[in-house]
Coordinates of N, CA and C in Angstrom, one line a residue:
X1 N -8.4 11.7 -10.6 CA -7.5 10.5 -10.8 C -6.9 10.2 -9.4
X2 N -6.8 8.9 -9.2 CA -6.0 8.6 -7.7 C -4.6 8.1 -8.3
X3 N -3.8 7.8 -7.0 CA -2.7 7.0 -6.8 C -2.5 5.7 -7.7
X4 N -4.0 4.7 -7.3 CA -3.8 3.4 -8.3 C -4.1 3.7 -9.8
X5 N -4.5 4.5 -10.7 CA -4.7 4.8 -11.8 C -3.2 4.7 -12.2
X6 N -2.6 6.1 -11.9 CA -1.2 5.8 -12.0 C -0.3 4.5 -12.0
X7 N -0.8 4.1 -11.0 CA -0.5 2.4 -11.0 C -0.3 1.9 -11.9
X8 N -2.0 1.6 -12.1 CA -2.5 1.0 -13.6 C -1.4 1.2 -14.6
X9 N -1.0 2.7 -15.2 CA -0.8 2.8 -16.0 C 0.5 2.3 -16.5
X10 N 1.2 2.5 -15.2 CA 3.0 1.8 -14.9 C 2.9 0.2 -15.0
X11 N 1.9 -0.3 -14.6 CA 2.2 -1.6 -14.6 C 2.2 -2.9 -16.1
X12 N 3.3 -3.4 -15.7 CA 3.3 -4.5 -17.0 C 2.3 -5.5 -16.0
X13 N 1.9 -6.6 -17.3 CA 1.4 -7.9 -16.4 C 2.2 -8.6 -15.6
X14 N 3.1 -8.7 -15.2 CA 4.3 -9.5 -14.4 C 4.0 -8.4 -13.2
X15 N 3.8 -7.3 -12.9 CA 3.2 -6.6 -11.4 C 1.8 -6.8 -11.0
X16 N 1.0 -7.6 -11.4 CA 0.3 -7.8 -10.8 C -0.1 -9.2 -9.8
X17 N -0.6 -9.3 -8.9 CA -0.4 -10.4 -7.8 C -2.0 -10.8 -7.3
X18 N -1.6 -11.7 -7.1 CA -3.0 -12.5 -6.5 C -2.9 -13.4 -5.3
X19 N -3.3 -12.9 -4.5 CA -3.6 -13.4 -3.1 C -4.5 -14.6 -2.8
X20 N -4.6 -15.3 -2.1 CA -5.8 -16.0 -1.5 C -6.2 -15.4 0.0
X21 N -6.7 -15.5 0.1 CA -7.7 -15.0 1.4 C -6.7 -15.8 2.3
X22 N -6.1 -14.6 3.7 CA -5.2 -15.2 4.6 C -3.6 -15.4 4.3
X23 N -3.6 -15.1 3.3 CA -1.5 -15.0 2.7 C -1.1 -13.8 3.2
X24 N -0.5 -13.9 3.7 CA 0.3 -13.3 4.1 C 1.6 -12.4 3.0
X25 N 1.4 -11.3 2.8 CA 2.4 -10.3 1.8 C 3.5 -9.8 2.7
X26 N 3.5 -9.3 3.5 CA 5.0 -8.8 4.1 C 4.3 -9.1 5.8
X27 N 5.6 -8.6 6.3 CA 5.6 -8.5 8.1 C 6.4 -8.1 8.5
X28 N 6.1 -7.6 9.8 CA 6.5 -6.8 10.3 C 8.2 -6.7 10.4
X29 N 9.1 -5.6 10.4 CA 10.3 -5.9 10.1 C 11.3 -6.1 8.6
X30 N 10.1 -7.0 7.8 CA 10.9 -7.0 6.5 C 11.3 -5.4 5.9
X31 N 12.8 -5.8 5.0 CA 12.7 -5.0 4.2 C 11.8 -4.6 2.8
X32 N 11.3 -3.4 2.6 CA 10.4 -3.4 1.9 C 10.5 -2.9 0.3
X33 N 11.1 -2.9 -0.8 CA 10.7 -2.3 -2.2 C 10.0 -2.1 -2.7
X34 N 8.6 -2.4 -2.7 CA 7.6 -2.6 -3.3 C 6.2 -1.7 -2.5
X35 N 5.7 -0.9 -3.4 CA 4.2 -0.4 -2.4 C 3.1 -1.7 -3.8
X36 N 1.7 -1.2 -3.0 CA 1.0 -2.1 -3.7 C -0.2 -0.9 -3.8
X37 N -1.2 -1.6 -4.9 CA -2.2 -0.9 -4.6 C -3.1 -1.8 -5.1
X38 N -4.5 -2.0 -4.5 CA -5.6 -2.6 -3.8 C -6.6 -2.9 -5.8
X39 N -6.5 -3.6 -6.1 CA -7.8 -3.5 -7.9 C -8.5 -4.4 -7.3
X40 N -8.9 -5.6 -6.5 CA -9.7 -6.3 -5.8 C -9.7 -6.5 -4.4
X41 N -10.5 -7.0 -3.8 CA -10.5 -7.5 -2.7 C -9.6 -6.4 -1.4
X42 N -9.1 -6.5 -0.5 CA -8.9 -5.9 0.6 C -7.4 -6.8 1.5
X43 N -7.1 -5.7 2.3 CA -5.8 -6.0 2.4 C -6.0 -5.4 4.2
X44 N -5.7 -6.6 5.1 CA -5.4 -6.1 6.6 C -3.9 -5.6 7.4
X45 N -3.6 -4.4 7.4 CA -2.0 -4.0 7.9 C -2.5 -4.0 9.3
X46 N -1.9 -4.8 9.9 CA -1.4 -4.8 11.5 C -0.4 -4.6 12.2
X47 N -0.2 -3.9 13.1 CA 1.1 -3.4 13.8 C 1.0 -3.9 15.6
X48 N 1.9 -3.6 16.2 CA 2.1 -3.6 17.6 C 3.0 -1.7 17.6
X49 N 2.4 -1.1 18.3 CA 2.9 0.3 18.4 C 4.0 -0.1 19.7
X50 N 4.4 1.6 20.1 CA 5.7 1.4 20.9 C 5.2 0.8 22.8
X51 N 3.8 1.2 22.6 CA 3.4 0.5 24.3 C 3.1 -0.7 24.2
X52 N 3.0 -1.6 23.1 CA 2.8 -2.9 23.1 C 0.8 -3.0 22.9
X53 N 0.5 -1.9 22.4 CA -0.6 -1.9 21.7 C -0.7 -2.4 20.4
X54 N -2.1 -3.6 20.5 CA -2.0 -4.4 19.1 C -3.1 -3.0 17.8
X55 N -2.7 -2.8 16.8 CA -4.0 -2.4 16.0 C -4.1 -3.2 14.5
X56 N -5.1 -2.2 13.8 CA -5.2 -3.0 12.6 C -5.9 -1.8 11.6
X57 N -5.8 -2.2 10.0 CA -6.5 -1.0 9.5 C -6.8 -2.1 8.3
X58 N -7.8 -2.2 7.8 CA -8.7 -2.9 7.0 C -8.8 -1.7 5.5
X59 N -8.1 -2.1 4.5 CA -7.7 -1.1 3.2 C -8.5 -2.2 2.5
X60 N -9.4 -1.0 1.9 CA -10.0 -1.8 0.4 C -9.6 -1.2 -0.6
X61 N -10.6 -2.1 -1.6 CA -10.1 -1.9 -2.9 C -9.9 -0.4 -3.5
X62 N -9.5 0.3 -4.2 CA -8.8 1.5 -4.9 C -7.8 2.0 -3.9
X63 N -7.2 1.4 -2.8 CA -6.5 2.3 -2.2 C -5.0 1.5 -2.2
X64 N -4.2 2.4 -2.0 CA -2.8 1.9 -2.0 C -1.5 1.8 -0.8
X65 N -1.1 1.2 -0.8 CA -0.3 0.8 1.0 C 1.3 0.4 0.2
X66 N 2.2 1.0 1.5 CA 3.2 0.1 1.5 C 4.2 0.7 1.0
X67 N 4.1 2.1 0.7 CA 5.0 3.7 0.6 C 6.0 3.6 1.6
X68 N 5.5 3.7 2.5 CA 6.1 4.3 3.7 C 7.9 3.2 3.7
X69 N 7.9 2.0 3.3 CA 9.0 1.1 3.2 C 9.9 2.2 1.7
X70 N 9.3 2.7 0.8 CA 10.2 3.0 -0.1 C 11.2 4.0 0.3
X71 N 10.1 5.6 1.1 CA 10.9 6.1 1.2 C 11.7 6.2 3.1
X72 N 11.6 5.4 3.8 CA 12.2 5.6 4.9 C 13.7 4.9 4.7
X73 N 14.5 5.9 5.6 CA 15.9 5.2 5.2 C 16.3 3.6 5.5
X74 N 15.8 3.4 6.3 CA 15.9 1.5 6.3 C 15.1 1.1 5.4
X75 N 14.1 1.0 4.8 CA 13.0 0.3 4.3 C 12.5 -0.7 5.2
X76 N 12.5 -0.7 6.4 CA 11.4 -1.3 7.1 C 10.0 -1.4 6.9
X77 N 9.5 -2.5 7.2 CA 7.7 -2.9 7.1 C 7.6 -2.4 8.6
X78 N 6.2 -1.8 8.6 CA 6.1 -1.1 10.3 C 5.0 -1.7 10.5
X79 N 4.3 -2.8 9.5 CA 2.9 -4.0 9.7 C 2.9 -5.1 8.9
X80 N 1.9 -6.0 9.5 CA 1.7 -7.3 8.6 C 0.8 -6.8 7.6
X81 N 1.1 -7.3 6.3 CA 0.3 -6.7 5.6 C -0.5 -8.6 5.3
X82 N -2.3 -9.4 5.4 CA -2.4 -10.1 4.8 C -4.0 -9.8 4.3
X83 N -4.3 -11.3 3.3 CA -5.4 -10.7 2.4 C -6.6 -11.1 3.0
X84 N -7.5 -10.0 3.2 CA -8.8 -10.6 4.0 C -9.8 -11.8 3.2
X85 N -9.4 -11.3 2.1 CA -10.5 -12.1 1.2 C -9.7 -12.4 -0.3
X86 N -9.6 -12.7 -1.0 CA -9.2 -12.9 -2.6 C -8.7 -11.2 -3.0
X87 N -7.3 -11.3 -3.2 CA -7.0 -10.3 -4.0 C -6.5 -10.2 -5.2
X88 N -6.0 -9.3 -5.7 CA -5.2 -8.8 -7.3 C -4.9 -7.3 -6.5
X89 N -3.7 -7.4 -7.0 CA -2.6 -6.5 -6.4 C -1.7 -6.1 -7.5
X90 N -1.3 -4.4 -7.9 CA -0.5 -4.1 -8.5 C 0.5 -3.7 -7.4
X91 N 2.1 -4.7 -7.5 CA 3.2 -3.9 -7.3 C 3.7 -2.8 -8.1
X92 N 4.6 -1.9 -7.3 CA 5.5 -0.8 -7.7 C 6.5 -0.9 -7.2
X93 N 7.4 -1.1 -8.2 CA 9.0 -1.1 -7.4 C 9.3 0.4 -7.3
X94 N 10.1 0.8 -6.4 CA 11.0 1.6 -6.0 C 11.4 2.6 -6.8
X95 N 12.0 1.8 -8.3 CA 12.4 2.5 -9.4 C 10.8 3.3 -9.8
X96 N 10.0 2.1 -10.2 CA 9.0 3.0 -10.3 C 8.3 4.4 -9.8
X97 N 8.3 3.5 -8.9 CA 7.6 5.2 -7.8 C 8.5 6.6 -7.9
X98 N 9.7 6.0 -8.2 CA 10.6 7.7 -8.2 C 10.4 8.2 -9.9
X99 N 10.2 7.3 -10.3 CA 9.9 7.8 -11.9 C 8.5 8.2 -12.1
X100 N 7.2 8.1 -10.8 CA 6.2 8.3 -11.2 C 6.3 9.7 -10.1
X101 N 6.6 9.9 -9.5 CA 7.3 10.8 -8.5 C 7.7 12.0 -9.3
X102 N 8.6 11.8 -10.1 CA 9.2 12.5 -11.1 C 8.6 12.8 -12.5
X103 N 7.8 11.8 -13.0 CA 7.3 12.4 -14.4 C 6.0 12.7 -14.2
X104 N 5.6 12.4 -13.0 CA 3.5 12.7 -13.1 C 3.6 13.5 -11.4
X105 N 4.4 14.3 -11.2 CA 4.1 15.1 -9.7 C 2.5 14.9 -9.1
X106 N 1.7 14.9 -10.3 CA 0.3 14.2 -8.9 C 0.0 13.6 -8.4
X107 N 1.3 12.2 -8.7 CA 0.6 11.1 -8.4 C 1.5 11.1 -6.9
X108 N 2.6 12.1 -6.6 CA 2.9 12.7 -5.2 C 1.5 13.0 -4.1
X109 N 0.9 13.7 -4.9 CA -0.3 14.6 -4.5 C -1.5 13.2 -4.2
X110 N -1.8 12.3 -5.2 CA -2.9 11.4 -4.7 C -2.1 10.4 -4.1
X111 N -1.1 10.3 -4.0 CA -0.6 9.1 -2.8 C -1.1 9.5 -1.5
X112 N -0.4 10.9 -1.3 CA -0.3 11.4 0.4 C -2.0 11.9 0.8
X113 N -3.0 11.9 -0.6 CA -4.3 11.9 -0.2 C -5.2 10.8 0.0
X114 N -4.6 9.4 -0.3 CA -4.8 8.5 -0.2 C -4.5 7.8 1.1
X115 N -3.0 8.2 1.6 CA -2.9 7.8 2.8 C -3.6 8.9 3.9
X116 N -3.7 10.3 3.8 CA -4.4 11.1 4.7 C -5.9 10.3 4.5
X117 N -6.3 9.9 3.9 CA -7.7 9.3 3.9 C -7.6 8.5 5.1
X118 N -7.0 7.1 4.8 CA -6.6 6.3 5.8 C -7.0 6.5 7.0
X119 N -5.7 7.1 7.4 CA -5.4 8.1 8.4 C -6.5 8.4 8.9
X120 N -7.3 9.6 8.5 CA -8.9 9.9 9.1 C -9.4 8.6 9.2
X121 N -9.8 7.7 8.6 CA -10.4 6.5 8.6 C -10.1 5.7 10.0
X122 N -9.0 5.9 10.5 CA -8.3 5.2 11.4 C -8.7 6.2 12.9
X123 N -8.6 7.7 13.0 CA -8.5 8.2 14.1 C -10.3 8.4 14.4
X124 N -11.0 8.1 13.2 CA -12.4 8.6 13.5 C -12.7 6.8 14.0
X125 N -12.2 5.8 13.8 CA -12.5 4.6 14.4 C -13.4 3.7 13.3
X126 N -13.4 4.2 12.0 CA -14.1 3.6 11.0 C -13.1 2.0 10.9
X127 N -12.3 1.8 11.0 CA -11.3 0.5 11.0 C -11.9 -0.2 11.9

């Protein structure tokens, strides 16, 4: 089971979102409640790091982004999040994620495997 199953299962129809290719979902700086996770299409998060290095990571579909705003104490966005191509997008509010946090402890476990995926994805230069 991953991260967005869980998803799936929390979500009413009113969480789910639809992109067009090139909209723009968050940026850099916003405050964030909401993580999302990927059921179509692909999602590009870009950042400027602390040397004024531009990057980018190219998330497809089954993976999930946009954690990192719930639990940091500001809830800052630390990228642009926009849609490369046509999406559908399950939000999770905040409330949720501590209740899925709290009643399904795996879905702890496939989040942080989801993002270590990334992660590797990113340092091996697959992005």
């Amino acid at each position: 089971m991953h991260a967005l199953d869980t998803m799936r299962a929390l979500a009413s129809k009113s969480e789910v979102l639809s992109l067009n290719s090139g909209d723009v979902l968050f940026k850099t700086g916003d405050v964030g409640s909401t993580m999302y996770g990927i059921v179509e299409g692909s999602v590009r998060l870009s950042w400027t790091d602390s040397a004024g290095n531009q990057g980018h990571e190219d998330i497809p579909v089954g993976h999930v982004f946009g954690a990192g705003a719930l639990v940091m104490g500001d809830h800052e966005r630390l990228g642009t999040a926009t849609a490369v191509e046509d999406c559908r997008l399950i939000e999770m509010t905040r409330e949720k994620f501590l209740f899925a946090v709290q009643e399904a402890p795996m879905f702890a476990i496939e989040l942080l495997a989801s993002i270590d995926e990334r992660l590797r994805d990113i340092k091996m230069g697959v992005n």
